[in-house]
PDB file of C-alpha atoms in Angstrom:
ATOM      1  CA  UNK A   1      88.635 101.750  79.853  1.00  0.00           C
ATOM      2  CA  UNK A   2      89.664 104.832  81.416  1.00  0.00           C
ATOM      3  CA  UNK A   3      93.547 104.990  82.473  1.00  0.00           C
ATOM      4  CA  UNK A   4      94.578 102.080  81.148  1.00  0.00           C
ATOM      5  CA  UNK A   5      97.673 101.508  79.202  1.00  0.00           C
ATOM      6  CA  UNK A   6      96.537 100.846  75.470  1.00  0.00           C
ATOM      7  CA  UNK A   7     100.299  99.972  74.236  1.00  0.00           C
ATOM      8  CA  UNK A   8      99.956  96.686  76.188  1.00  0.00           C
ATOM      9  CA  UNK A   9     101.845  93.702  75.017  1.00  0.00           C
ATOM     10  CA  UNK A  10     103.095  90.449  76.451  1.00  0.00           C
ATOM     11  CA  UNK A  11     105.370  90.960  79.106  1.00  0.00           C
ATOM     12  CA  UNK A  12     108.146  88.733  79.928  1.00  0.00           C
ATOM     13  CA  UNK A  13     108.345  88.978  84.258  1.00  0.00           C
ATOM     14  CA  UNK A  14     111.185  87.281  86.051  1.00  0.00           C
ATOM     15  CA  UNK A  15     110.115  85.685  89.104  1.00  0.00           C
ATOM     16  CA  UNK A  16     113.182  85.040  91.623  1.00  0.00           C
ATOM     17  CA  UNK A  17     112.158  82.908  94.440  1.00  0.00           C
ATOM     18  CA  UNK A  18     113.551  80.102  96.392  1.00  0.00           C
ATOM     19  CA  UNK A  19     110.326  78.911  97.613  1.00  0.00           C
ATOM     20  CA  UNK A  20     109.117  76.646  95.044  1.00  0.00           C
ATOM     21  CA  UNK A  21     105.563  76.534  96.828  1.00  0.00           C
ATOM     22  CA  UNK A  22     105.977  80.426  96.356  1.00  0.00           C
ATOM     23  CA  UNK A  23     107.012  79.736  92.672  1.00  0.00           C
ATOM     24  CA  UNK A  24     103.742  77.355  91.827  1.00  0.00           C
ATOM     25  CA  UNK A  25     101.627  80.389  93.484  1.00  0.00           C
ATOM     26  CA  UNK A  26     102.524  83.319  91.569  1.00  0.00           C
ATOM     27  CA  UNK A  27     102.288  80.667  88.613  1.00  0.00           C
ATOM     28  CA  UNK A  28      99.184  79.579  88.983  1.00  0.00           C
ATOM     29  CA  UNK A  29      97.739  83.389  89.444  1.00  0.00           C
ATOM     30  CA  UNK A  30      98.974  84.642  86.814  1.00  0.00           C
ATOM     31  CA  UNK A  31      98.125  81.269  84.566  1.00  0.00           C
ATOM     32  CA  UNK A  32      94.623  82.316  85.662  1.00  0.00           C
ATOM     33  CA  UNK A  33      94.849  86.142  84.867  1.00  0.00           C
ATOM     34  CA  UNK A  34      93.739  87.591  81.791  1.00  0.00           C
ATOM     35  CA  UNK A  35      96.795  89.371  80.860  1.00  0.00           C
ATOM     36  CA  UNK A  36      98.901  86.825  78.841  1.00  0.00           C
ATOM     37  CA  UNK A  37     102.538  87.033  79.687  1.00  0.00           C
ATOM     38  CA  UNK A  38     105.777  84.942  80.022  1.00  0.00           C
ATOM     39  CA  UNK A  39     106.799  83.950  83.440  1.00  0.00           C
ATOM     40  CA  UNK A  40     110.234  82.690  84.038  1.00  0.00           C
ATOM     41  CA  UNK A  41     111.610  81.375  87.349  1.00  0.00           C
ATOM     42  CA  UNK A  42     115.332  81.240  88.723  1.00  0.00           C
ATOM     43  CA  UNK A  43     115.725  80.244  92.615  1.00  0.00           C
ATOM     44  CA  UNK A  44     118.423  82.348  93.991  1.00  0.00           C
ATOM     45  CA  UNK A  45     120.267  85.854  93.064  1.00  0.00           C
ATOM     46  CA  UNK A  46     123.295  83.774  91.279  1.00  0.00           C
ATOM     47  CA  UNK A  47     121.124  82.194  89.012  1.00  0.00           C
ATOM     48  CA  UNK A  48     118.956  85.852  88.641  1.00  0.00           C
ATOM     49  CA  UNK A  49     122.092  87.527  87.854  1.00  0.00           C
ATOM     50  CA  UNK A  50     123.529  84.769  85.056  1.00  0.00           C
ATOM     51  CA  UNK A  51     120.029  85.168  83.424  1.00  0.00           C
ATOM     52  CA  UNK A  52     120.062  88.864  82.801  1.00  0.00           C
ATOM     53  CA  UNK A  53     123.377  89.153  81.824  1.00  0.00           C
ATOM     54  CA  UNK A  54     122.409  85.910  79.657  1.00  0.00           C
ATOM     55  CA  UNK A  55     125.694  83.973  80.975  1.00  0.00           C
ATOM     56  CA  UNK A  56     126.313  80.493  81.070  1.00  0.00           C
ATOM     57  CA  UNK A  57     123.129  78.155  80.595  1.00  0.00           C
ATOM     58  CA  UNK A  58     121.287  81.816  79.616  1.00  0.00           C
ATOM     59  CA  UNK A  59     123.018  83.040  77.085  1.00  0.00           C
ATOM     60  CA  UNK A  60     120.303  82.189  74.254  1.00  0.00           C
ATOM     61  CA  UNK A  61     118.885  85.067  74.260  1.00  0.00           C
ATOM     62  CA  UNK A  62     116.038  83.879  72.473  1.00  0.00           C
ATOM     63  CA  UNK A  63     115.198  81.303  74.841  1.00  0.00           C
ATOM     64  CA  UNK A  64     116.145  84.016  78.023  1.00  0.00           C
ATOM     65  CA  UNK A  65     114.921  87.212  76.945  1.00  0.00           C
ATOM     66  CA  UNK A  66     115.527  90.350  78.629  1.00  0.00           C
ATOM     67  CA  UNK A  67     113.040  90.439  81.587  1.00  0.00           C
ATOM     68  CA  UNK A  68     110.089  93.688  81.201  1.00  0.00           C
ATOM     69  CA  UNK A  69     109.678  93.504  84.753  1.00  0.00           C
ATOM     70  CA  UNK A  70     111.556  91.514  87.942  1.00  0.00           C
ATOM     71  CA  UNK A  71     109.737  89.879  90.834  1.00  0.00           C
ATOM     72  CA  UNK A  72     112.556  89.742  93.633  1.00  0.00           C
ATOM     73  CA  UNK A  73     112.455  88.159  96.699  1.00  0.00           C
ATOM     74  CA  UNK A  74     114.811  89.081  99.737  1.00  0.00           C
ATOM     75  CA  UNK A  75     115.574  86.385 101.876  1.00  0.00           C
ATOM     76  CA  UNK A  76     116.978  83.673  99.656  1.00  0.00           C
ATOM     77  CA  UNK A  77     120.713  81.260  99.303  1.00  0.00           C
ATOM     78  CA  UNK A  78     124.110  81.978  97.515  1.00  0.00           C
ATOM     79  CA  UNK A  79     122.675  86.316  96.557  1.00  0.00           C
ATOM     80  CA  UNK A  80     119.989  87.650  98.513  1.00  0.00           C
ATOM     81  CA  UNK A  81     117.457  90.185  96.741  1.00  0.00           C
ATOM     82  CA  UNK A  82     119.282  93.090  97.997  1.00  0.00           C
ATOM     83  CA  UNK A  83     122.601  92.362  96.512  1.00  0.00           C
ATOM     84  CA  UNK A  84     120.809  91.443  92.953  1.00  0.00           C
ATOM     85  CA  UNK A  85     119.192  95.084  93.039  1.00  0.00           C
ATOM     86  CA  UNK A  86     121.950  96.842  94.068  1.00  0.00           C
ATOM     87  CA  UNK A  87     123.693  94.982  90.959  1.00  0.00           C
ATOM     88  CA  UNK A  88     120.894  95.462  88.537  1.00  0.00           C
ATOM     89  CA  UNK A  89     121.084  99.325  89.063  1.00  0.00           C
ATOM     90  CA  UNK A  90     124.964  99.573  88.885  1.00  0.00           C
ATOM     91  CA  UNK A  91     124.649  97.910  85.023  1.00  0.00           C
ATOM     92  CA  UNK A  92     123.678 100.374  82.288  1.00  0.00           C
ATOM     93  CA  UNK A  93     122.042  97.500  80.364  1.00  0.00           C
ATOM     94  CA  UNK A  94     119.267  96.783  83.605  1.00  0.00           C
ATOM     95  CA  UNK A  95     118.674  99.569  85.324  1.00  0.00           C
ATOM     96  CA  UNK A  96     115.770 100.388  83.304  1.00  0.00           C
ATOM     97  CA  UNK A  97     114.363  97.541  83.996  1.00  0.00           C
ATOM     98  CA  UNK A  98     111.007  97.223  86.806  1.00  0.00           C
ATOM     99  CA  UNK A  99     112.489  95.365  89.618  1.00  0.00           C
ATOM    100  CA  UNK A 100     109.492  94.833  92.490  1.00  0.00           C
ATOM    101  CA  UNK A 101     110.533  93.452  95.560  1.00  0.00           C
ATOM    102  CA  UNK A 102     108.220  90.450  96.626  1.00  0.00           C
ATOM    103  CA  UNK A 103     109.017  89.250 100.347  1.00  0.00           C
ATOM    104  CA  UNK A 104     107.614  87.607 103.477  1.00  0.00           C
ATOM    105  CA  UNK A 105     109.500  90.743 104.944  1.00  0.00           C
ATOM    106  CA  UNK A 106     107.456  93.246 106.936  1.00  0.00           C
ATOM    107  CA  UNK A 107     110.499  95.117 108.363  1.00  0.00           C
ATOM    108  CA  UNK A 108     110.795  98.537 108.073  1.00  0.00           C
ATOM    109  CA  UNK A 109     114.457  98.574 107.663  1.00  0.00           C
ATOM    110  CA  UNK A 110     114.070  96.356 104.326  1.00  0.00           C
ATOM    111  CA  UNK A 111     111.205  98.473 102.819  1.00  0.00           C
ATOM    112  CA  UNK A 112     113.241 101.461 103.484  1.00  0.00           C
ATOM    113  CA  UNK A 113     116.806  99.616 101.847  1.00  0.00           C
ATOM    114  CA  UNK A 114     114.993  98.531  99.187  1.00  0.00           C
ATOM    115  CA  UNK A 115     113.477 101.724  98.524  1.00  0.00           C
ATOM    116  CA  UNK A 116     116.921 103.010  98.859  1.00  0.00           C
ATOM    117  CA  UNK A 117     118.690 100.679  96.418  1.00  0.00           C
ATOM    118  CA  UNK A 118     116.550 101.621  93.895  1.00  0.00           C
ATOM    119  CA  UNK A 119     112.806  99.155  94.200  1.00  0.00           C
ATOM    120  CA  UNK A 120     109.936 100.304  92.012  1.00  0.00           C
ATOM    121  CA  UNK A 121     107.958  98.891  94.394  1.00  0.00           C
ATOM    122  CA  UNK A 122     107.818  96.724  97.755  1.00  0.00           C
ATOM    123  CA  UNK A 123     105.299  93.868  98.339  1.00  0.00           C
ATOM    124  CA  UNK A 124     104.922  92.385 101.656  1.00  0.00           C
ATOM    125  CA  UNK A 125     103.470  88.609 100.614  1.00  0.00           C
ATOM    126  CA  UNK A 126     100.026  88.246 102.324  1.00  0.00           C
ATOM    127  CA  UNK A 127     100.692  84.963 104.624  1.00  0.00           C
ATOM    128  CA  UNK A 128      96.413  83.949 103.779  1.00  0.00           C
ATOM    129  CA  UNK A 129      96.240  82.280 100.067  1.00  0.00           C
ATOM    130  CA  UNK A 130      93.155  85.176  98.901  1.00  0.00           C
ATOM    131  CA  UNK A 131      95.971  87.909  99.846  1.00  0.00           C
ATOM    132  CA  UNK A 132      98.851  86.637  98.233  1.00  0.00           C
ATOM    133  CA  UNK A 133      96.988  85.776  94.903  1.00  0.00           C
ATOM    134  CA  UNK A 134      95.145  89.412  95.407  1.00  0.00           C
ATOM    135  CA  UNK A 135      98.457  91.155  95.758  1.00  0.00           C
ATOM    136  CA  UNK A 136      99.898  89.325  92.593  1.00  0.00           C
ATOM    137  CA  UNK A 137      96.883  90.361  90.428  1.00  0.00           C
ATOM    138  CA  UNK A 138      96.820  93.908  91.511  1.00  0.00           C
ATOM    139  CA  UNK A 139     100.829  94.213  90.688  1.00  0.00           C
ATOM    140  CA  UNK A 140     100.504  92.532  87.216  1.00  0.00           C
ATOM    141  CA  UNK A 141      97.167  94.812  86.643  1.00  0.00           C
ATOM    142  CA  UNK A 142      99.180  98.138  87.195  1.00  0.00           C
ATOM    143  CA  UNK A 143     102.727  97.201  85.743  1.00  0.00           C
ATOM    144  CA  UNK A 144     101.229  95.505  82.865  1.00  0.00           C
ATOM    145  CA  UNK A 145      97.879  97.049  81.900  1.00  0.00           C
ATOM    146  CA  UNK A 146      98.620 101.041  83.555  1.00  0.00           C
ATOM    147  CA  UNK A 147     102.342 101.524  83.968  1.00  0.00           C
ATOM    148  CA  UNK A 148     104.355 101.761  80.420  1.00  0.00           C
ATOM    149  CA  UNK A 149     107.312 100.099  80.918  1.00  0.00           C
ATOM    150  CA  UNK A 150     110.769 100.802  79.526  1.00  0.00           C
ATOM    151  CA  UNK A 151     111.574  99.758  75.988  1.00  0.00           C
ATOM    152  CA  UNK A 152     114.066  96.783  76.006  1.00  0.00           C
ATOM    153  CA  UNK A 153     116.408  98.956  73.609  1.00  0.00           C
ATOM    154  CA  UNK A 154     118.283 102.146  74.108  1.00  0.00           C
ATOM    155  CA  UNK A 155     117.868 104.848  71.790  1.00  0.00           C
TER     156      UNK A 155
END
């Protein structure tokens, strides 16, 4: 097939979301997709941070692999999305990494901050079920069949 990415592998995607019906959505698309991959969940930007600088109950680093690609939401407890991004692109060791911003958000001011902060990409979720799980296939089809993403190593 024509454009598409023949150095695909499994891709581990970090899905930070405090909505757990949110969380059991983008699980049960991808579940269903026919790219295999490893999702992992954490519920607020404390908990995203911890796990990809593998501290405290992520340190195993075999159990909490570096992330290929971050799902992000915006609006959540303790570290909303913003702050995590604008941390992931301040550490050497992230940056690389494929953060997309996943949010109920529609605002123009958060597409644009996002954007700003350094987003990949920006993903309004569709409120209608058919939407939202059509949005999550299209992103996994590009950044995990098209798009190469960055090795996990620096050279």
């Amino acid at each position: 097939m024509a454009g598409i990415n023949k150095h695909f592998k499994e891709a581990v995607i970090l899905l930070v979301e405090d909505s757990p019906a949110d969380q059991e959505l983008v699980r049960r698309v991808m579940e269903r997709s026919k790219i295999r991959n490893e999702l992992l969940i954490v519920e607020d930007g404390v908990e995203a941070m911890a796990y990809l600088k593998n501290e405290g109950k992520y340190s195993d680093t075999s159990r909490f692999p570096k992330p290929d690609l971050v799902l992000l939401d915006i609006n959540m407890p303790r570290m909303d999305g913003k702050q995590v991004l604008s941390e992931i692109r301040r550490d050497p060791g992230l940056k690389s990494v494929p953060v997309i911003i996943l949010t109920t958000s529609t605002s123009e001011k958060d597409v644009f901050e996002a954007y700003h902060l350094g987003a990949n990409a920006f993903i309004s979720k569709p409120v209608d079920f058919e939407g939202f799980t059509d949005a999550i296939r299209q992103m996994e089809s590009f950044w995990l069949m098209v798009a190469t993403l960055p090795p996990k190593t620096v050279f």
